[in-house]
């Protein structure tokens, strides 16, 4: 059923499936509206078709290097290393920095699990920090977490605004720590007057279909150090050493290469990154207007305390404490009226896989725990129309007014 379709845990449809589902729904008031539909601006088809016509479809094709070069320029970096996805980018970054057995990495409790997997698999110790009011890590808590074993700080820009990087970078410099910047959700955003993706010793990005630019699946590692860049290039390509005989390896890496097809799609998307950011802000500000005064909801601010604008990677909502239901219940009700949603991340210290490993015993991060249970986001993909925004807001308001009656 349509309701079951929207209750799937991922609640995501690509463009072709969306069109197939929705083309029979002439009346917008009854149309299912998925949580994300990517936007293709026009040149992507020609660029991808050229890969097929020329036979350049693998990672050896020319679009890969061109995409890397243009992403490096966009992020004001000397080096960009493409890879299979954002998770792969973090895996590469962690290993390239030499983080290993017993090394501590300070990171947010509230993030996607891909941020922590290579830290744990490599034998390093994740040291968690709670969130602040922006959903990002509370930078005021970081200094107290540093020990003689601390080697790096992983900053993850989350949902609406970048992490407050200035104190993090100052602290890292003072203590001799490396900074990993996960900028997957902030492509096109700025922080401290610089592009997100330019702030860490090493930075990562994702080009999943719900990002501001997409390659279907894909990721990028960015840095300025040429030796670090060379290490990343080797790690994403099974640690082949171009200076030595092929198929002789001195380290273990991954096959995390990006294909020429993906890179070509990325080039077409990158041409329109400024338009994408403008459109995302239009969607976010329209929702703010349409949902103003809606009972039970905390809406995302358009500008943060530092004067940075929200580029609305997603339109995230938190439920007020007075709402007599959690996010799961509200999402089920929205699914019943055909509005796609996605829950917020689940905190790392509450992940069953890590609890089974005996990690994070007795630790509590109340902000992360609260927003994981009280937060979710509504349709906010780049292909969303103003009319669809209005219809989503109407359904959300109806659900919340019914839920909050008498509370």
Coordinates of C-alpha atoms in Angstrom, one line a residue:
X1 CA 0.0 0.0 0.0
X2 CA 1.0 3.7 -0.3
X3 CA 1.1 3.9 3.5
X4 CA 3.5 1.0 3.8
X5 CA 5.5 2.5 1.0
X6 CA 6.1 5.7 3.0
X7 CA 6.6 3.8 6.3
X8 CA 9.7 2.1 4.9
X9 CA 12.6 3.1 7.2
X10 CA 14.5 4.9 4.5
X11 CA 11.4 6.6 3.0
X12 CA 13.3 7.6 -0.2
X13 CA 12.4 7.4 -3.8
X14 CA 14.6 8.3 -6.8
X15 CA 13.1 10.4 -9.6
X16 CA 12.0 7.6 -11.9
X17 CA 10.1 5.8 -9.1
X18 CA 8.5 9.1 -7.9
X19 CA 7.3 9.8 -11.4
X20 CA 5.9 6.3 -11.8
X21 CA 4.0 6.5 -8.5
X22 CA 2.8 10.1 -8.9
X23 CA 1.9 10.3 -12.6
X24 CA -1.4 8.7 -12.0
X25 CA -2.2 11.2 -9.3
X26 CA -3.7 14.3 -11.1
X27 CA -5.0 15.9 -7.9
X28 CA -2.1 17.3 -5.8
X29 CA -4.2 17.0 -2.6
X30 CA -4.0 13.1 -2.9
X31 CA -0.5 12.8 -4.3
X32 CA 2.2 11.0 -2.4
X33 CA 5.1 13.4 -1.8
X34 CA 8.4 11.6 -1.2
X35 CA 11.1 12.9 1.2
X36 CA 13.5 13.6 -1.6
X37 CA 13.5 13.8 -5.4
X38 CA 16.8 14.9 -7.0
X39 CA 16.9 17.8 -9.5
X40 CA 18.6 17.4 -12.9
X41 CA 19.3 20.7 -14.5
X42 CA 19.7 19.7 -18.2
X43 CA 23.3 19.0 -19.1
X44 CA 23.7 15.8 -17.1
X45 CA 22.2 13.5 -19.8
X46 CA 24.5 14.8 -22.5
X47 CA 27.6 14.4 -20.3
X48 CA 26.7 10.8 -19.2
X49 CA 25.7 9.8 -22.7
X50 CA 29.2 11.0 -23.9
X51 CA 30.8 8.4 -21.5
X52 CA 28.8 5.7 -23.1
X53 CA 29.5 6.9 -26.7
X54 CA 33.2 7.1 -26.1
X55 CA 33.5 3.9 -24.0
X56 CA 34.9 5.8 -21.0
X57 CA 32.8 4.4 -18.3
X58 CA 35.3 3.2 -15.7
X59 CA 37.3 5.2 -13.1
X60 CA 40.0 5.7 -15.8
X61 CA 37.8 8.1 -17.8
X62 CA 38.7 11.9 -18.1
X63 CA 35.6 13.1 -16.3
X64 CA 36.9 11.8 -13.0
X65 CA 40.0 14.0 -13.0
X66 CA 37.9 17.0 -14.3
X67 CA 35.3 16.5 -11.5
X68 CA 38.1 16.3 -8.9
X69 CA 39.8 19.4 -10.2
X70 CA 36.5 21.4 -10.2
X71 CA 35.5 20.2 -6.7
X72 CA 39.0 21.2 -5.4
X73 CA 38.5 24.6 -6.9
X74 CA 35.0 24.9 -5.5
X75 CA 36.2 24.0 -2.0
X76 CA 39.5 26.0 -2.3
X77 CA 41.6 22.9 -1.9
X78 CA 44.8 21.8 -3.6
X79 CA 43.7 18.2 -3.9
X80 CA 40.4 16.3 -4.3
X81 CA 40.2 12.5 -4.4
X82 CA 37.0 11.1 -5.7
X83 CA 35.6 7.8 -4.3
X84 CA 32.6 5.5 -4.2
X85 CA 30.5 7.3 -1.5
X86 CA 30.7 9.4 1.6
X87 CA 31.3 6.5 3.8
X88 CA 34.3 5.5 1.7
X89 CA 35.6 9.0 2.0
X90 CA 35.6 8.9 5.8
X91 CA 37.2 5.4 5.7
X92 CA 40.0 6.7 3.6
X93 CA 40.5 9.9 5.7
X94 CA 40.8 8.0 8.9
X95 CA 43.3 5.5 7.6
X96 CA 45.3 8.1 5.6
X97 CA 45.8 10.0 8.9
X98 CA 47.3 6.9 10.4
X99 CA 44.8 6.6 13.2
X100 CA 45.1 3.1 14.7
X101 CA 45.0 0.9 17.8
X102 CA 44.2 2.9 21.0
X103 CA 44.2 6.3 19.4
X104 CA 41.3 8.4 20.6
X105 CA 39.1 10.4 18.2
X106 CA 36.7 13.0 19.6
X107 CA 33.4 13.1 17.6
X108 CA 29.7 13.8 18.0
X109 CA 27.4 11.3 19.6
X110 CA 24.7 12.4 17.1
X111 CA 25.7 11.5 13.6
X112 CA 25.3 8.8 11.0
X113 CA 27.0 5.5 11.7
X114 CA 29.4 5.8 8.7
X115 CA 31.3 8.5 10.6
X116 CA 32.4 6.0 13.3
X117 CA 32.8 2.6 11.5
X118 CA 36.4 3.0 10.3
X119 CA 37.4 4.4 13.7
X120 CA 36.2 1.3 15.4
X121 CA 37.4 -1.2 12.7
X122 CA 40.8 0.4 12.8
X123 CA 41.1 -0.1 16.6
X124 CA 40.8 3.5 17.5
X125 CA 38.6 4.7 20.3
X126 CA 35.6 7.1 19.6
X127 CA 35.2 9.6 22.4
X128 CA 31.7 11.1 22.1
X129 CA 30.5 14.7 22.6
X130 CA 26.8 15.7 23.0
X131 CA 25.1 18.1 20.6
X132 CA 24.3 21.8 21.1
X133 CA 21.1 23.6 20.0
X134 CA 22.1 23.4 16.3
X135 CA 22.3 19.6 16.1
X136 CA 26.0 19.9 15.8
X137 CA 28.6 18.8 18.4
X138 CA 28.9 21.1 21.4
X139 CA 32.3 22.5 20.9
X140 CA 32.5 23.7 24.5
X141 CA 32.7 20.1 25.6
X142 CA 35.6 19.1 23.4
X143 CA 38.6 20.4 25.5
X144 CA 37.6 18.3 28.5
X145 CA 37.6 15.1 26.4
X146 CA 41.2 15.5 25.3
X147 CA 43.7 13.0 26.8
X148 CA 47.3 12.0 26.0
X149 CA 45.8 9.4 23.6
X150 CA 43.7 11.9 21.6
X151 CA 44.9 12.1 18.0
X152 CA 42.0 13.7 16.1
X153 CA 38.7 15.5 16.2
X154 CA 36.0 14.6 13.8
X155 CA 33.6 17.4 13.1
X156 CA 30.3 16.5 11.3
X157 CA 28.3 19.4 9.9
X158 CA 24.7 18.3 10.6
X159 CA 21.4 19.2 8.9
X160 CA 21.3 23.0 8.8
X161 CA 24.5 24.8 9.9
X162 CA 28.2 24.0 10.0
X163 CA 30.0 23.2 13.3
X164 CA 31.5 26.2 15.1
X165 CA 34.9 25.5 13.6
X166 CA 36.9 28.4 14.9
X167 CA 37.4 27.2 18.5
X168 CA 37.9 23.6 17.2
X169 CA 40.7 24.6 14.8
X170 CA 42.4 26.7 17.5
X171 CA 42.2 23.9 20.0
X172 CA 43.5 21.3 17.5
X173 CA 46.4 23.6 16.7
X174 CA 47.3 24.1 20.4
X175 CA 47.1 20.4 21.2
X176 CA 48.7 19.1 17.9
X177 CA 45.5 17.2 16.8
X178 CA 44.3 16.5 13.4
X179 CA 40.8 17.7 12.3
X180 CA 38.6 15.6 10.0
X181 CA 35.8 17.6 8.6
X182 CA 32.7 15.7 7.4
X183 CA 31.1 18.2 5.0
X184 CA 28.7 15.7 3.3
X185 CA 25.6 17.8 4.2
X186 CA 27.1 21.3 3.6
X187 CA 28.2 21.3 0.0
X188 CA 27.9 25.0 -1.0
X189 CA 27.8 26.2 2.6
X190 CA 30.5 28.5 4.1
X191 CA 32.0 28.8 7.6
X192 CA 34.4 31.4 8.8
X193 CA 34.1 32.9 5.3
X194 CA 35.5 29.8 3.8
X195 CA 33.8 26.9 1.9
X196 CA 32.8 23.9 4.0
X197 CA 35.2 21.2 2.9
X198 CA 38.2 23.5 3.2
X199 CA 38.5 23.6 7.0
X200 CA 39.9 20.2 8.2
X201 CA 43.4 18.8 7.8
X202 CA 41.3 16.4 5.7
X203 CA 37.6 16.8 4.6
X204 CA 35.0 14.6 3.1
X205 CA 31.9 14.9 1.1
X206 CA 29.0 12.7 -0.2
X207 CA 27.1 12.9 -3.4
X208 CA 24.1 10.8 -2.5
X209 CA 20.9 11.8 -4.3
X210 CA 19.7 13.9 -1.4
X211 CA 22.8 16.1 -1.4
X212 CA 23.0 19.5 -3.1
X213 CA 24.8 17.9 -6.0
X214 CA 24.6 14.1 -6.7
X215 CA 26.5 11.5 -8.6
X216 CA 23.9 8.8 -7.6
X217 CA 26.5 7.4 -5.2
X218 CA 29.8 9.0 -4.7
X219 CA 32.1 10.9 -2.4
X220 CA 35.2 13.0 -2.2
X221 CA 38.2 13.5 0.1
X222 CA 39.8 16.9 0.1
X223 CA 43.1 18.1 1.5
X224 CA 46.1 20.4 0.9
X225 CA 49.0 18.1 1.8
X226 CA 50.4 16.4 -1.3
X227 CA 51.6 13.4 0.6
X228 CA 48.3 12.9 2.3
X229 CA 46.5 13.2 -1.1
X230 CA 48.8 10.6 -2.5
X231 CA 48.0 8.3 0.4
X232 CA 44.3 8.8 -0.2
X233 CA 44.7 8.0 -3.9
X234 CA 46.4 4.8 -3.1
X235 CA 43.9 3.8 -0.4
X236 CA 40.9 4.2 -2.7
X237 CA 42.6 2.1 -5.4
X238 CA 43.6 -1.1 -3.5
X239 CA 47.0 0.6 -2.6
X240 CA 48.4 0.2 -6.1
X241 CA 51.7 2.0 -6.2
X242 CA 52.2 3.6 -9.6
X243 CA 56.0 3.8 -8.9
X244 CA 56.3 0.0 -8.6
X245 CA 55.2 -3.1 -10.4
X246 CA 51.5 -3.5 -10.8
X247 CA 49.8 -6.1 -8.4
X248 CA 52.5 -5.7 -5.8
X249 CA 51.1 -4.1 -2.6
X250 CA 52.7 -2.8 0.6
X251 CA 49.4 -1.8 2.3
X252 CA 45.7 -2.8 2.3
X253 CA 43.2 -0.4 0.8
X254 CA 39.8 -0.6 -0.9
X255 CA 38.3 -0.5 -4.3
X256 CA 36.5 2.7 -3.6
X257 CA 36.9 4.3 -7.1
X258 CA 34.3 6.6 -8.6
X259 CA 33.3 5.7 -12.2
X260 CA 33.5 8.1 -15.2
X261 CA 29.7 7.9 -15.5
X262 CA 29.3 9.2 -11.9
X263 CA 31.9 11.9 -12.4
X264 CA 30.1 13.1 -15.6
X265 CA 26.9 13.3 -13.7
X266 CA 28.7 15.3 -11.0
X267 CA 30.1 17.7 -13.5
X268 CA 26.6 18.4 -14.8
X269 CA 25.4 19.0 -11.3
X270 CA 28.3 21.1 -10.2
X271 CA 27.5 23.6 -13.0
X272 CA 24.4 24.5 -11.0
X273 CA 25.5 24.4 -7.4
X274 CA 24.6 28.1 -6.9
X275 CA 21.1 27.5 -8.2
X276 CA 20.8 24.5 -6.0
X277 CA 21.6 26.5 -2.9
X278 CA 19.2 29.3 -3.9
X279 CA 16.4 26.7 -4.4
X280 CA 17.1 25.0 -1.1
X281 CA 16.8 28.3 0.7
X282 CA 13.6 29.1 -1.1
X283 CA 12.1 25.8 0.0
X284 CA 13.3 26.3 3.6
X285 CA 12.0 29.8 3.9
X286 CA 8.7 28.8 2.3
X287 CA 8.2 26.1 4.8
X288 CA 9.0 28.5 7.6
X289 CA 6.3 30.8 6.4
X290 CA 3.7 28.1 5.8
X291 CA 4.4 26.3 9.1
X292 CA 4.7 29.4 11.3
X293 CA 2.5 28.9 14.3
X294 CA 1.9 25.2 13.7
X295 CA 1.3 23.6 17.1
X296 CA 3.9 21.4 18.6
X297 CA 6.8 22.1 16.1
X298 CA 10.2 23.7 16.5
X299 CA 11.2 25.0 13.1
X300 CA 14.7 25.5 11.9
X301 CA 16.1 29.1 12.0
X302 CA 17.0 30.8 8.7
X303 CA 20.2 32.3 10.2
X304 CA 22.3 31.1 13.2
X305 CA 23.9 33.2 16.0
X306 CA 27.0 33.7 13.9
X307 CA 25.1 35.1 11.0
X308 CA 25.5 32.0 8.8
X309 CA 22.5 31.3 6.6
X310 CA 20.7 28.0 6.6
X311 CA 21.1 26.2 3.3
X312 CA 18.5 23.6 4.3
X313 CA 20.2 20.4 3.3
X314 CA 17.0 19.0 4.8
X315 CA 14.1 20.7 6.5
X316 CA 14.4 19.3 10.0
X317 CA 11.7 19.6 12.6
X318 CA 11.8 18.9 16.3
X319 CA 8.7 18.2 18.4
X320 CA 8.1 20.4 21.5
X321 CA 8.1 18.6 24.8
X322 CA 4.3 19.2 25.1
X323 CA 3.5 17.1 22.0
X324 CA 2.0 13.8 23.4
X325 CA 3.8 11.6 20.8
X326 CA 7.3 11.0 19.6
X327 CA 8.7 11.4 16.1
X328 CA 8.0 7.8 15.2
X329 CA 4.3 8.3 15.9
X330 CA 4.1 11.6 14.0
X331 CA 5.9 10.1 11.0
X332 CA 3.4 7.3 10.9
X333 CA 0.5 9.8 10.9
X334 CA 2.2 11.7 8.1
X335 CA 2.7 8.5 6.2
X336 CA -1.0 7.9 6.4
X337 CA -1.6 11.1 4.5
X338 CA 1.2 10.3 2.0
X339 CA 3.9 12.6 3.2
X340 CA 7.4 11.0 3.1
X341 CA 9.6 11.6 6.1
X342 CA 12.9 10.4 7.5
X343 CA 13.9 10.1 11.2
X344 CA 16.9 11.9 12.6
X345 CA 20.1 10.0 13.3
X346 CA 20.2 7.6 16.2
X347 CA 23.0 8.3 18.8
X348 CA 26.2 6.3 18.6
X349 CA 26.1 5.3 22.3
X350 CA 22.6 3.8 21.8
X351 CA 23.5 1.7 18.7
X352 CA 23.0 -2.0 19.4
X353 CA 26.1 -3.0 17.5
X354 CA 28.3 -0.9 19.9
X355 CA 26.4 -1.9 23.0
X356 CA 27.1 -5.6 22.0
X357 CA 30.8 -4.7 21.8
X358 CA 30.7 -3.3 25.3
X359 CA 31.2 0.3 24.2
X360 CA 29.9 3.5 25.8
X361 CA 28.7 1.8 29.0
X362 CA 27.0 4.2 31.4
X363 CA 27.4 7.1 29.0
X364 CA 24.5 9.5 28.4
X365 CA 24.2 12.4 25.9
X366 CA 20.8 13.9 26.7
X367 CA 20.6 16.4 23.8
X368 CA 21.4 13.7 21.2
X369 CA 18.9 11.3 22.9
X370 CA 16.2 13.9 22.8
X371 CA 16.6 15.0 19.2
X372 CA 16.9 11.4 18.0
X373 CA 13.4 10.7 19.5
X374 CA 11.8 14.1 18.8
X375 CA 13.2 15.0 15.4
X376 CA 12.5 14.1 11.7
X377 CA 12.5 15.8 8.4
X378 CA 9.8 16.4 5.7
X379 CA 10.1 16.5 1.9
X380 CA 12.8 18.9 0.9
X381 CA 14.5 17.6 -2.2
X382 CA 15.6 20.0 -5.0
X383 CA 12.8 19.0 -7.4
X384 CA 10.1 19.8 -4.9
X385 CA 7.8 22.5 -6.2
X386 CA 6.2 25.4 -4.3
X387 CA 2.8 23.8 -4.7
X388 CA 4.1 20.5 -3.2
X389 CA 5.6 22.5 -0.3
X390 CA 2.2 24.1 0.3
X391 CA 0.5 20.7 0.2
X392 CA 3.1 19.1 2.6
X393 CA 2.6 22.0 5.0
X394 CA -1.2 21.7 4.8
X395 CA -0.9 18.0 5.7
X396 CA 1.6 18.5 8.5
X397 CA -0.5 21.3 10.0
X398 CA -3.6 19.0 9.9
X399 CA -1.7 16.2 11.6
X400 CA -0.2 18.4 14.3
X401 CA -3.5 20.2 15.0
X402 CA -5.3 16.9 15.5
X403 CA -2.4 15.5 17.6
X404 CA -2.1 18.5 19.9
X405 CA -5.9 19.0 20.6
X406 CA -6.3 19.6 24.3
X407 CA -2.6 19.4 25.1

